[in-house]
Amino acid sequence: PQAPSTRNDIRDCSAEPPYLPPTATNTTARLAVLRGIMRTHGVHAYIVPSTDAHMSEYISERDARLGWLTGFTGSAGTAVVTQDKATLWTDSRYWTQAERELDCNWELQRTTWIESIGMWILKAVPAEGNVSLDPFLFSIDTWNSYSRALHGSGRTLLPLETNLVDQAWGDQRPLPSSSEIYSLPAEFTGSSWQEKVAGIRQRMEQHVRRPTAVLLSGLEETAWLFNLRGDDIPYNPVFYSYTLLTNTTISLFVGESRLSAAARESLRSGCPGPLCVELQEYGQVSAHLRGYAQGNVTVWLGTEYTTYGLYAIIPKEKLLEESYSPVMMAKAVKNTHEQQMLRATHVRDAVAVIQYLLWLEKTVPQGQVDEFSGAQHIDAFRWAQEHSRGPSFQSISASG
């Protein structure tokens, strides 16, 4: 086996001068700008996650803050920047990729434990220092873990609603999606959005705490509830949105101009009345929730998909917390029609896979196929099937 130092596809920061492969990103200027902004805000360490404001597994280019700042494009990681250090934590799937994409401004920590990040921060940040993050990019659990890690250390965990990476990124940051949000035809859903809303309201009435509202942060929750789809995130049929559903009102926070005429008509068909969807701008959710939480209310939410930023708006005694919202639980149980649709989908997909295997049998012996061209080929077979909207993730191909 070759010694690591002879590999030319990964960085070598011990060499003079340091060696960087062509896949590495120069982050010197980006870090300088971010550090200037941190000084302005009195921040000693800034934590940057790989998630978006909805705890999505996949994110849009606009939300790829970690990728822009570090050059690392893996789907999971956390960066911490101080005035003189910059460190990335990621798991073993991405260690080689990180060594190819990071420049020598960055130290790589081969773990994802928040305890490890906390210990690093305690060494890197002086007592009385401020450790900051955007509370709208961290789950409740993750926030609590950082809070515990710094508790009693003299360092302050300081939520900043202004995202400092966004400020540094400036007008180079990709624009939000403007593509159309459309209604899923009734033939695919098995129940109207009005029936789904009625079902959730029934769950609210039956709950021992009698919540007055359900807050939805997970993108698939709102898409499922209203039978709407979009393509804001590659491989995911969702769109950026929040929903606040009460006993008598429905507020959908979304870019209204993006809704197709049919979608808007469907949502407004029950106006005025308890099945009238009030459309509000996506960015208004915090202000709206703050106003709502001042009343005699109880807000039911799923902690797995709600950020600490939204959670902290609602007074503790007005919260009903469960791991998953009642919408996520209802969505998990497929009705008879959805089950039929799923089976039909799998038959169509099986046809594409069988066509692909046959193609492989014929083509591999000719020595012309590699994993990449094979992945492209199976995508083409799938696209040719009726109702195809593309794969649910980029092909993870065999090796060698």
CSV table of C-alpha atoms in Angstrom, one decimal:
chain,number,residue,atom,x,y,z
A,1,PRO,CA,0.0,0.0,0.0
A,2,GLN,CA,1.1,3.5,-0.8
A,3,ALA,CA,2.2,5.8,2.1
A,4,PRO,CA,-0.4,8.5,2.7
A,5,SER,CA,2.1,11.2,1.8
A,6,THR,CA,2.4,10.0,-1.8
A,7,ARG,CA,-1.3,10.4,-2.5
A,8,ASN,CA,-1.9,13.5,-4.6
A,9,ASP,CA,-5.7,13.6,-4.3
A,10,ILE,CA,-5.7,14.7,-0.6
A,11,ARG,CA,-4.1,17.7,1.1
A,12,ASP,CA,-0.7,17.6,2.8
A,13,CYS,CA,-0.5,20.5,5.2
A,14,SER,CA,2.8,19.3,6.6
A,15,ALA,CA,4.6,19.9,3.3
A,16,GLU,CA,6.6,23.1,2.5
A,17,PRO,CA,4.7,24.7,0.9
A,18,PRO,CA,1.5,22.9,1.8
A,19,TYR,CA,0.1,20.7,-1.0
A,20,LEU,CA,-3.6,21.1,-1.9
A,21,PRO,CA,-5.3,19.0,-4.6
A,22,PRO,CA,-7.3,20.8,-7.3
A,23,THR,CA,-10.5,19.7,-5.4
A,24,ALA,CA,-9.7,21.9,-2.4
A,25,THR,CA,-11.4,25.3,-1.9
A,26,ASN,CA,-9.4,28.4,-0.9
A,27,THR,CA,-11.3,29.7,2.1
A,28,THR,CA,-8.9,32.4,3.4
A,29,ALA,CA,-10.9,35.4,2.2
A,30,ARG,CA,-14.2,33.9,3.4
A,31,LEU,CA,-12.8,33.2,6.9
A,32,ALA,CA,-11.4,36.7,7.1
A,33,VAL,CA,-14.8,38.3,6.3
A,34,LEU,CA,-16.6,36.0,8.8
A,35,ARG,CA,-14.1,36.8,11.6
A,36,GLY,CA,-14.5,40.5,11.0
A,37,ILE,CA,-18.3,40.1,11.4
A,38,MET,CA,-17.8,38.0,14.5
A,39,ARG,CA,-15.7,40.8,16.1
A,40,THR,CA,-18.5,43.3,15.4
A,41,HIS,CA,-20.9,41.1,17.2
A,42,GLY,CA,-18.5,40.3,20.1
A,43,VAL,CA,-18.5,36.6,19.2
A,44,HIS,CA,-15.5,34.4,20.2
A,45,ALA,CA,-16.6,31.2,18.5
A,46,TYR,CA,-19.3,30.6,15.8
A,47,ILE,CA,-20.9,27.2,15.2
A,48,VAL,CA,-22.0,26.4,11.7
A,49,PRO,CA,-24.2,23.2,11.1
A,50,SER,CA,-24.9,21.4,7.8
A,51,THR,CA,-28.7,21.6,8.3
A,52,ASP,CA,-31.5,24.0,7.2
A,53,ALA,CA,-34.2,25.7,9.2
A,54,HIS,CA,-36.5,22.6,8.9
A,55,MET,CA,-34.0,19.9,10.0
A,56,SER,CA,-34.1,18.5,6.4
A,57,GLU,CA,-31.8,15.6,5.5
A,58,TYR,CA,-31.1,17.2,2.1
A,59,ILE,CA,-30.7,20.9,1.7
A,60,SER,CA,-30.9,23.5,-1.1
A,61,GLU,CA,-27.8,25.3,-2.4
A,62,ARG,CA,-29.0,28.5,-0.6
A,63,ASP,CA,-28.7,26.6,2.7
A,64,ALA,CA,-25.3,25.1,2.0
A,65,ARG,CA,-23.6,27.4,4.5
A,66,LEU,CA,-21.1,24.8,5.7
A,67,GLY,CA,-20.2,23.9,2.1
A,68,TRP,CA,-19.6,27.6,1.2
A,69,LEU,CA,-17.5,28.4,4.2
A,70,THR,CA,-15.4,25.3,4.3
A,71,GLY,CA,-15.4,23.8,0.8
A,72,PHE,CA,-16.6,20.5,2.3
A,73,THR,CA,-19.7,19.2,0.4
A,74,GLY,CA,-20.6,16.1,2.5
A,75,SER,CA,-24.1,16.0,3.8
A,76,ALA,CA,-23.2,15.9,7.5
A,77,GLY,CA,-20.8,18.0,9.5
A,78,THR,CA,-20.3,20.9,11.9
A,79,ALA,CA,-17.7,23.7,11.7
A,80,VAL,CA,-16.5,26.0,14.5
A,81,VAL,CA,-14.6,29.2,13.8
A,82,THR,CA,-12.7,31.3,16.3
A,83,GLN,CA,-10.4,34.3,15.6
A,84,ASP,CA,-7.4,32.0,15.1
A,85,LYS,CA,-8.8,28.5,14.5
A,86,ALA,CA,-11.2,26.8,12.1
A,87,THR,CA,-12.3,23.2,12.6
A,88,LEU,CA,-14.6,20.7,10.9
A,89,TRP,CA,-16.2,17.7,12.6
A,90,THR,CA,-17.6,14.9,10.4
A,91,ASP,CA,-18.1,11.1,10.4
A,92,SER,CA,-16.1,8.3,8.8
A,93,ARG,CA,-18.1,8.4,5.6
A,94,TYR,CA,-16.5,11.7,4.7
A,95,TRP,CA,-13.0,11.7,6.1
A,96,THR,CA,-11.3,11.2,2.7
A,97,GLN,CA,-13.6,13.6,1.0
A,98,ALA,CA,-12.8,16.3,3.6
A,99,GLU,CA,-9.1,15.8,3.0
A,100,ARG,CA,-9.7,16.4,-0.7
A,101,GLU,CA,-11.9,19.5,-0.2
A,102,LEU,CA,-10.6,21.4,2.8
A,103,ASP,CA,-7.6,23.7,2.5
A,104,CYS,CA,-5.0,24.1,5.3
A,105,ASN,CA,-7.1,26.8,7.1
A,106,TRP,CA,-9.1,23.9,8.5
A,107,GLU,CA,-8.4,21.2,11.0
A,108,LEU,CA,-10.4,18.0,10.6
A,109,GLN,CA,-11.8,16.2,13.7
A,110,ARG,CA,-12.8,12.7,12.9
A,111,THR,CA,-15.9,12.5,15.2
A,112,THR,CA,-19.3,14.1,15.4
A,113,TRP,CA,-19.9,14.0,19.2
A,114,ILE,CA,-21.2,17.3,20.5
A,115,GLU,CA,-19.2,16.5,23.7
A,116,SER,CA,-16.0,16.6,21.5
A,117,ILE,CA,-17.0,19.9,19.9
A,118,GLY,CA,-17.9,21.3,23.4
A,119,MET,CA,-14.5,20.3,24.8
A,120,TRP,CA,-12.7,21.9,21.8
A,121,ILE,CA,-14.6,25.1,22.4
A,122,LEU,CA,-13.7,25.1,26.1
A,123,LYS,CA,-10.0,25.0,25.1
A,124,ALA,CA,-10.3,27.5,22.3
A,125,VAL,CA,-12.5,30.1,23.9
A,126,PRO,CA,-11.5,32.0,27.0
A,127,ALA,CA,-13.7,32.1,30.1
A,128,GLU,CA,-16.3,34.9,29.7
A,129,GLY,CA,-16.3,34.3,26.0
A,130,ASN,CA,-19.4,34.2,23.8
A,131,VAL,CA,-20.2,31.1,21.7
A,132,SER,CA,-22.8,31.9,19.1
A,133,LEU,CA,-25.0,30.1,16.6
A,134,ASP,CA,-28.2,30.7,14.6
A,135,PRO,CA,-31.0,29.2,16.8
A,136,PHE,CA,-33.1,28.6,13.6
A,137,LEU,CA,-30.6,26.1,12.3
A,138,PHE,CA,-30.3,23.9,15.4
A,139,SER,CA,-32.7,21.3,16.8
A,140,ILE,CA,-33.9,21.6,20.4
A,141,ASP,CA,-31.9,18.5,21.4
A,142,THR,CA,-28.7,19.9,19.8
A,143,TRP,CA,-29.1,23.3,21.4
A,144,ASN,CA,-29.6,21.6,24.8
A,145,SER,CA,-26.5,19.4,24.2
A,146,TYR,CA,-24.3,22.5,23.6
A,147,SER,CA,-25.9,24.3,26.6
A,148,ARG,CA,-25.0,21.3,28.8
A,149,ALA,CA,-21.5,21.1,27.4
A,150,LEU,CA,-20.8,24.8,28.2
A,151,HIS,CA,-22.8,24.9,31.5
A,152,GLY,CA,-20.9,26.3,34.4
A,153,SER,CA,-17.8,27.0,32.3
A,154,GLY,CA,-18.2,30.8,32.2
A,155,ARG,CA,-18.8,30.8,28.4
A,156,THR,CA,-22.1,32.1,27.2
A,157,LEU,CA,-24.2,30.3,24.5
A,158,LEU,CA,-25.5,33.3,22.6
A,159,PRO,CA,-28.3,32.8,20.0
A,160,LEU,CA,-27.9,35.3,17.2
A,161,GLU,CA,-30.9,35.6,14.8
A,162,THR,CA,-28.7,37.3,12.2
A,163,ASN,CA,-26.8,34.5,10.5
A,164,LEU,CA,-23.2,35.5,10.3
A,165,VAL,CA,-22.3,33.1,7.4
A,166,ASP,CA,-25.2,34.6,5.4
A,167,GLN,CA,-23.7,38.1,6.0
A,168,ALA,CA,-20.3,37.0,4.9
A,169,TRP,CA,-21.7,35.2,1.9
A,170,GLY,CA,-23.5,38.4,0.9
A,171,ASP,CA,-24.9,38.7,-2.7
A,172,GLN,CA,-23.0,35.6,-3.8
A,173,ARG,CA,-25.5,33.5,-1.9
A,174,PRO,CA,-27.9,31.6,-4.2
A,175,LEU,CA,-31.5,33.1,-4.4
A,176,PRO,CA,-34.4,31.3,-2.9
A,177,SER,CA,-36.3,28.9,-5.2
A,178,SER,CA,-38.9,30.5,-7.4
A,179,SER,CA,-40.3,27.3,-9.0
A,180,GLU,CA,-44.0,26.5,-9.0
A,181,ILE,CA,-45.7,24.8,-6.1
A,182,TYR,CA,-48.4,22.5,-7.5
A,183,SER,CA,-51.3,20.4,-6.2
A,184,LEU,CA,-51.0,16.6,-6.2
A,185,PRO,CA,-53.9,15.2,-8.2
A,186,ALA,CA,-56.6,13.5,-6.1
A,187,GLU,CA,-55.9,10.2,-7.9
A,188,PHE,CA,-52.6,10.0,-5.9
A,189,THR,CA,-53.7,11.0,-2.4
A,190,GLY,CA,-56.8,9.1,-1.4
A,191,SER,CA,-58.0,12.0,0.8
A,192,SER,CA,-58.5,15.7,0.3
A,193,TRP,CA,-56.5,18.2,2.4
A,194,GLN,CA,-59.8,19.2,4.0
A,195,GLU,CA,-60.2,15.7,5.3
A,196,LYS,CA,-56.6,15.6,6.6
A,197,VAL,CA,-57.1,18.9,8.4
A,198,ALA,CA,-60.3,17.6,10.0
A,199,GLY,CA,-58.5,14.4,11.1
A,200,ILE,CA,-55.7,16.5,12.8
A,201,ARG,CA,-58.3,18.7,14.5
A,202,GLN,CA,-60.0,15.6,15.8
A,203,ARG,CA,-56.7,14.5,17.3
A,204,MET,CA,-56.3,17.9,19.0
A,205,GLU,CA,-59.7,17.6,20.6
A,206,GLN,CA,-59.1,14.0,21.8
A,207,HIS,CA,-55.7,14.8,23.4
A,208,VAL,CA,-55.8,15.1,27.1
A,209,ARG,CA,-54.0,18.5,27.0
A,210,ARG,CA,-56.6,19.9,24.4
A,211,PRO,CA,-54.0,21.8,22.4
A,212,THR,CA,-55.3,24.9,20.5
A,213,ALA,CA,-52.7,24.7,17.7
A,214,VAL,CA,-50.3,22.4,15.9
A,215,LEU,CA,-47.0,23.9,14.5
A,216,LEU,CA,-45.5,22.2,11.5
A,217,SER,CA,-41.8,22.8,10.7
A,218,GLY,CA,-40.9,19.6,8.7
A,219,LEU,CA,-41.3,20.3,5.0
A,220,GLU,CA,-42.9,17.0,4.2
A,221,GLU,CA,-45.6,17.7,6.9
A,222,THR,CA,-47.0,20.8,5.2
A,223,ALA,CA,-46.6,19.1,1.7
A,224,TRP,CA,-48.6,16.1,2.9
A,225,LEU,CA,-51.2,18.0,4.8
A,226,PHE,CA,-52.2,20.2,1.8
A,227,ASN,CA,-51.5,17.7,-1.0
A,228,LEU,CA,-48.9,20.1,-2.4
A,229,ARG,CA,-45.5,19.4,-4.0
A,230,GLY,CA,-42.5,21.5,-5.1
A,231,ASP,CA,-38.9,21.0,-5.9
A,232,ASP,CA,-36.9,23.4,-3.7
A,233,ILE,CA,-34.5,20.7,-2.7
A,234,PRO,CA,-33.0,18.2,-5.1
A,235,TYR,CA,-34.5,14.7,-5.0
A,236,ASN,CA,-37.2,15.9,-2.6
A,237,PRO,CA,-40.7,16.9,-3.7
A,238,VAL,CA,-41.0,19.7,-1.0
A,239,PHE,CA,-41.0,23.5,-0.7
A,240,TYR,CA,-40.0,25.9,2.0
A,241,SER,CA,-43.0,26.4,4.3
A,242,TYR,CA,-44.4,26.4,7.9
A,243,THR,CA,-48.0,25.8,9.0
A,244,LEU,CA,-49.8,26.9,12.1
A,245,LEU,CA,-53.1,24.9,12.3
A,246,THR,CA,-55.6,26.0,15.1
A,247,ASN,CA,-59.1,24.8,15.9
A,248,THR,CA,-60.6,27.4,13.7
A,249,THR,CA,-57.9,28.9,11.5
A,250,ILE,CA,-55.1,27.7,9.1
A,251,SER,CA,-52.0,29.8,8.4
A,252,LEU,CA,-49.6,28.6,5.7
A,253,PHE,CA,-46.3,30.5,5.5
A,254,VAL,CA,-45.0,30.2,2.0
A,255,GLY,CA,-44.0,32.3,-1.0
A,256,GLU,CA,-47.5,32.9,-2.2
A,257,SER,CA,-46.6,34.0,-5.7
A,258,ARG,CA,-45.1,30.5,-6.3
A,259,LEU,CA,-48.4,28.7,-5.8
A,260,SER,CA,-50.0,27.5,-9.1
A,261,ALA,CA,-53.4,28.9,-9.8
A,262,ALA,CA,-55.0,25.5,-9.1
A,263,ALA,CA,-53.2,25.2,-5.8
A,264,ARG,CA,-54.2,28.7,-4.7
A,265,GLU,CA,-57.8,28.0,-5.7
A,266,SER,CA,-57.8,24.8,-3.7
A,267,LEU,CA,-56.5,26.4,-0.5
A,268,ARG,CA,-58.9,29.4,-0.7
A,269,SER,CA,-62.0,27.3,-1.6
A,270,GLY,CA,-63.3,27.3,2.0
A,271,CYS,CA,-62.9,31.1,2.6
A,272,PRO,CA,-64.2,32.5,4.9
A,273,GLY,CA,-64.4,29.8,7.5
A,274,PRO,CA,-62.4,27.2,9.4
A,275,LEU,CA,-61.2,25.5,6.2
A,276,CYS,CA,-59.9,28.7,4.7
A,277,VAL,CA,-56.1,28.7,4.4
A,278,GLU,CA,-54.6,32.2,5.1
A,279,LEU,CA,-51.4,32.6,3.1
A,280,GLN,CA,-48.6,34.5,4.8
A,281,GLU,CA,-45.1,35.1,3.8
A,282,TYR,CA,-42.6,32.4,4.7
A,283,GLY,CA,-40.5,34.9,6.8
A,284,GLN,CA,-43.4,35.9,9.0
A,285,VAL,CA,-43.7,32.7,11.0
A,286,SER,CA,-41.7,33.9,14.0
A,287,ALA,CA,-43.6,37.2,14.4
A,288,HIS,CA,-46.9,35.4,13.9
A,289,LEU,CA,-46.1,32.7,16.4
A,290,ARG,CA,-44.9,35.3,18.9
A,291,GLY,CA,-48.3,37.1,18.7
A,292,TYR,CA,-50.2,33.8,18.9
A,293,ALA,CA,-48.3,32.6,22.0
A,294,GLN,CA,-49.4,35.6,24.0
A,295,GLY,CA,-52.9,34.3,24.2
A,296,ASN,CA,-54.4,31.5,26.3
A,297,VAL,CA,-53.0,28.8,24.0
A,298,THR,CA,-51.3,25.4,23.9
A,299,VAL,CA,-49.0,24.7,20.9
A,300,TRP,CA,-48.4,21.1,19.9
A,301,LEU,CA,-45.1,20.4,18.1
A,302,GLY,CA,-42.8,17.6,17.1
A,303,THR,CA,-39.3,18.3,18.6
A,304,GLU,CA,-37.5,16.3,15.9
A,305,TYR,CA,-38.3,18.9,13.2
A,306,THR,CA,-38.7,22.1,15.2
A,307,THR,CA,-35.7,24.4,15.6
A,308,TYR,CA,-34.7,25.8,18.9
A,309,GLY,CA,-35.4,29.3,17.5
A,310,LEU,CA,-39.1,28.6,17.0
A,311,TYR,CA,-39.4,26.5,20.2
A,312,ALA,CA,-37.9,29.3,22.3
A,313,ILE,CA,-40.7,31.7,21.2
A,314,ILE,CA,-43.4,29.7,23.0
A,315,PRO,CA,-43.5,29.9,26.8
A,316,LYS,CA,-42.8,26.5,28.4
A,317,GLU,CA,-46.2,26.2,30.0
A,318,LYS,CA,-47.9,26.7,26.6
A,319,LEU,CA,-46.0,23.9,24.9
A,320,LEU,CA,-47.1,20.4,24.2
A,321,GLU,CA,-44.0,18.5,23.1
A,322,GLU,CA,-43.8,15.1,21.5
A,323,SER,CA,-41.0,13.7,19.3
A,324,TYR,CA,-43.3,13.9,16.2
A,325,SER,CA,-46.2,16.1,15.4
A,326,PRO,CA,-49.7,14.5,14.9
A,327,VAL,CA,-49.3,15.3,11.1
A,328,MET,CA,-46.1,13.2,11.0
A,329,MET,CA,-47.8,10.4,12.8
A,330,ALA,CA,-50.9,10.5,10.5
A,331,LYS,CA,-48.7,10.7,7.4
A,332,ALA,CA,-46.9,7.5,8.5
A,333,VAL,CA,-50.1,5.5,8.3
A,334,LYS,CA,-51.0,5.0,4.6
A,335,ASN,CA,-54.7,4.8,3.6
A,336,THR,CA,-55.9,2.0,1.3
A,337,HIS,CA,-55.5,4.2,-1.8
A,338,GLU,CA,-51.9,5.2,-0.9
A,339,GLN,CA,-51.0,1.6,-0.3
A,340,GLN,CA,-52.3,0.7,-3.8
A,341,MET,CA,-50.3,3.6,-5.3
A,342,LEU,CA,-47.1,2.5,-3.5
A,343,ARG,CA,-47.5,-1.0,-4.8
A,344,ALA,CA,-48.0,0.2,-8.4
A,345,THR,CA,-45.0,2.5,-8.0
A,346,HIS,CA,-42.8,-0.4,-6.9
A,347,VAL,CA,-44.0,-2.5,-9.9
A,348,ARG,CA,-43.0,0.3,-12.3
A,349,ASP,CA,-39.6,0.7,-10.5
A,350,ALA,CA,-39.0,-3.0,-10.7
A,351,VAL,CA,-39.5,-2.9,-14.5
A,352,ALA,CA,-36.8,-0.2,-14.7
A,353,VAL,CA,-34.4,-2.3,-12.5
A,354,ILE,CA,-35.0,-5.4,-14.6
A,355,GLN,CA,-34.4,-3.5,-17.8
A,356,TYR,CA,-31.2,-2.2,-16.2
A,357,LEU,CA,-30.0,-5.7,-15.1
A,358,LEU,CA,-30.6,-7.0,-18.6
A,359,TRP,CA,-28.7,-4.0,-20.1
A,360,LEU,CA,-25.8,-4.7,-17.7
A,361,GLU,CA,-25.7,-8.4,-18.7
A,362,LYS,CA,-25.3,-7.5,-22.3
A,363,THR,CA,-23.0,-4.5,-21.9
A,364,VAL,CA,-20.6,-5.3,-19.1
A,365,PRO,CA,-18.8,-8.1,-21.0
A,366,GLN,CA,-18.0,-5.5,-23.7
A,367,GLY,CA,-16.0,-3.5,-21.1
A,368,GLN,CA,-17.7,-0.2,-21.7
A,369,VAL,CA,-19.6,0.3,-18.4
A,370,ASP,CA,-18.4,2.1,-15.3
A,371,GLU,CA,-20.4,2.9,-12.1
A,372,PHE,CA,-21.2,6.4,-13.3
A,373,SER,CA,-22.5,5.5,-16.7
A,374,GLY,CA,-24.4,2.7,-15.1
A,375,ALA,CA,-26.1,5.1,-12.7
A,376,GLN,CA,-27.0,7.4,-15.6
A,377,HIS,CA,-28.5,4.5,-17.4
A,378,ILE,CA,-30.8,3.3,-14.6
A,379,ASP,CA,-32.0,6.9,-14.1
A,380,ALA,CA,-33.0,7.0,-17.8
A,381,PHE,CA,-34.9,3.7,-17.4
A,382,ARG,CA,-36.7,5.2,-14.4
A,383,TRP,CA,-37.5,8.5,-16.1
A,384,ALA,CA,-39.1,6.5,-18.9
A,385,GLN,CA,-41.7,5.1,-16.5
A,386,GLU,CA,-45.1,6.8,-16.3
A,387,HIS,CA,-45.5,9.4,-13.5
A,388,SER,CA,-41.7,9.4,-12.8
A,389,ARG,CA,-40.4,12.6,-11.1
A,390,GLY,CA,-36.8,11.3,-10.8
A,391,PRO,CA,-34.9,9.3,-8.2
A,392,SER,CA,-35.2,10.0,-4.5
A,393,PHE,CA,-31.4,10.4,-4.1
A,394,GLN,CA,-28.3,10.4,-6.4
A,395,SER,CA,-27.2,6.8,-7.1
A,396,ILE,CA,-24.9,5.4,-4.5
A,397,SER,CA,-23.1,3.0,-6.8
A,398,ALA,CA,-21.0,-0.1,-6.3
A,399,SER,CA,-17.2,0.3,-6.4
A,400,GLY,CA,-14.7,-1.4,-8.6
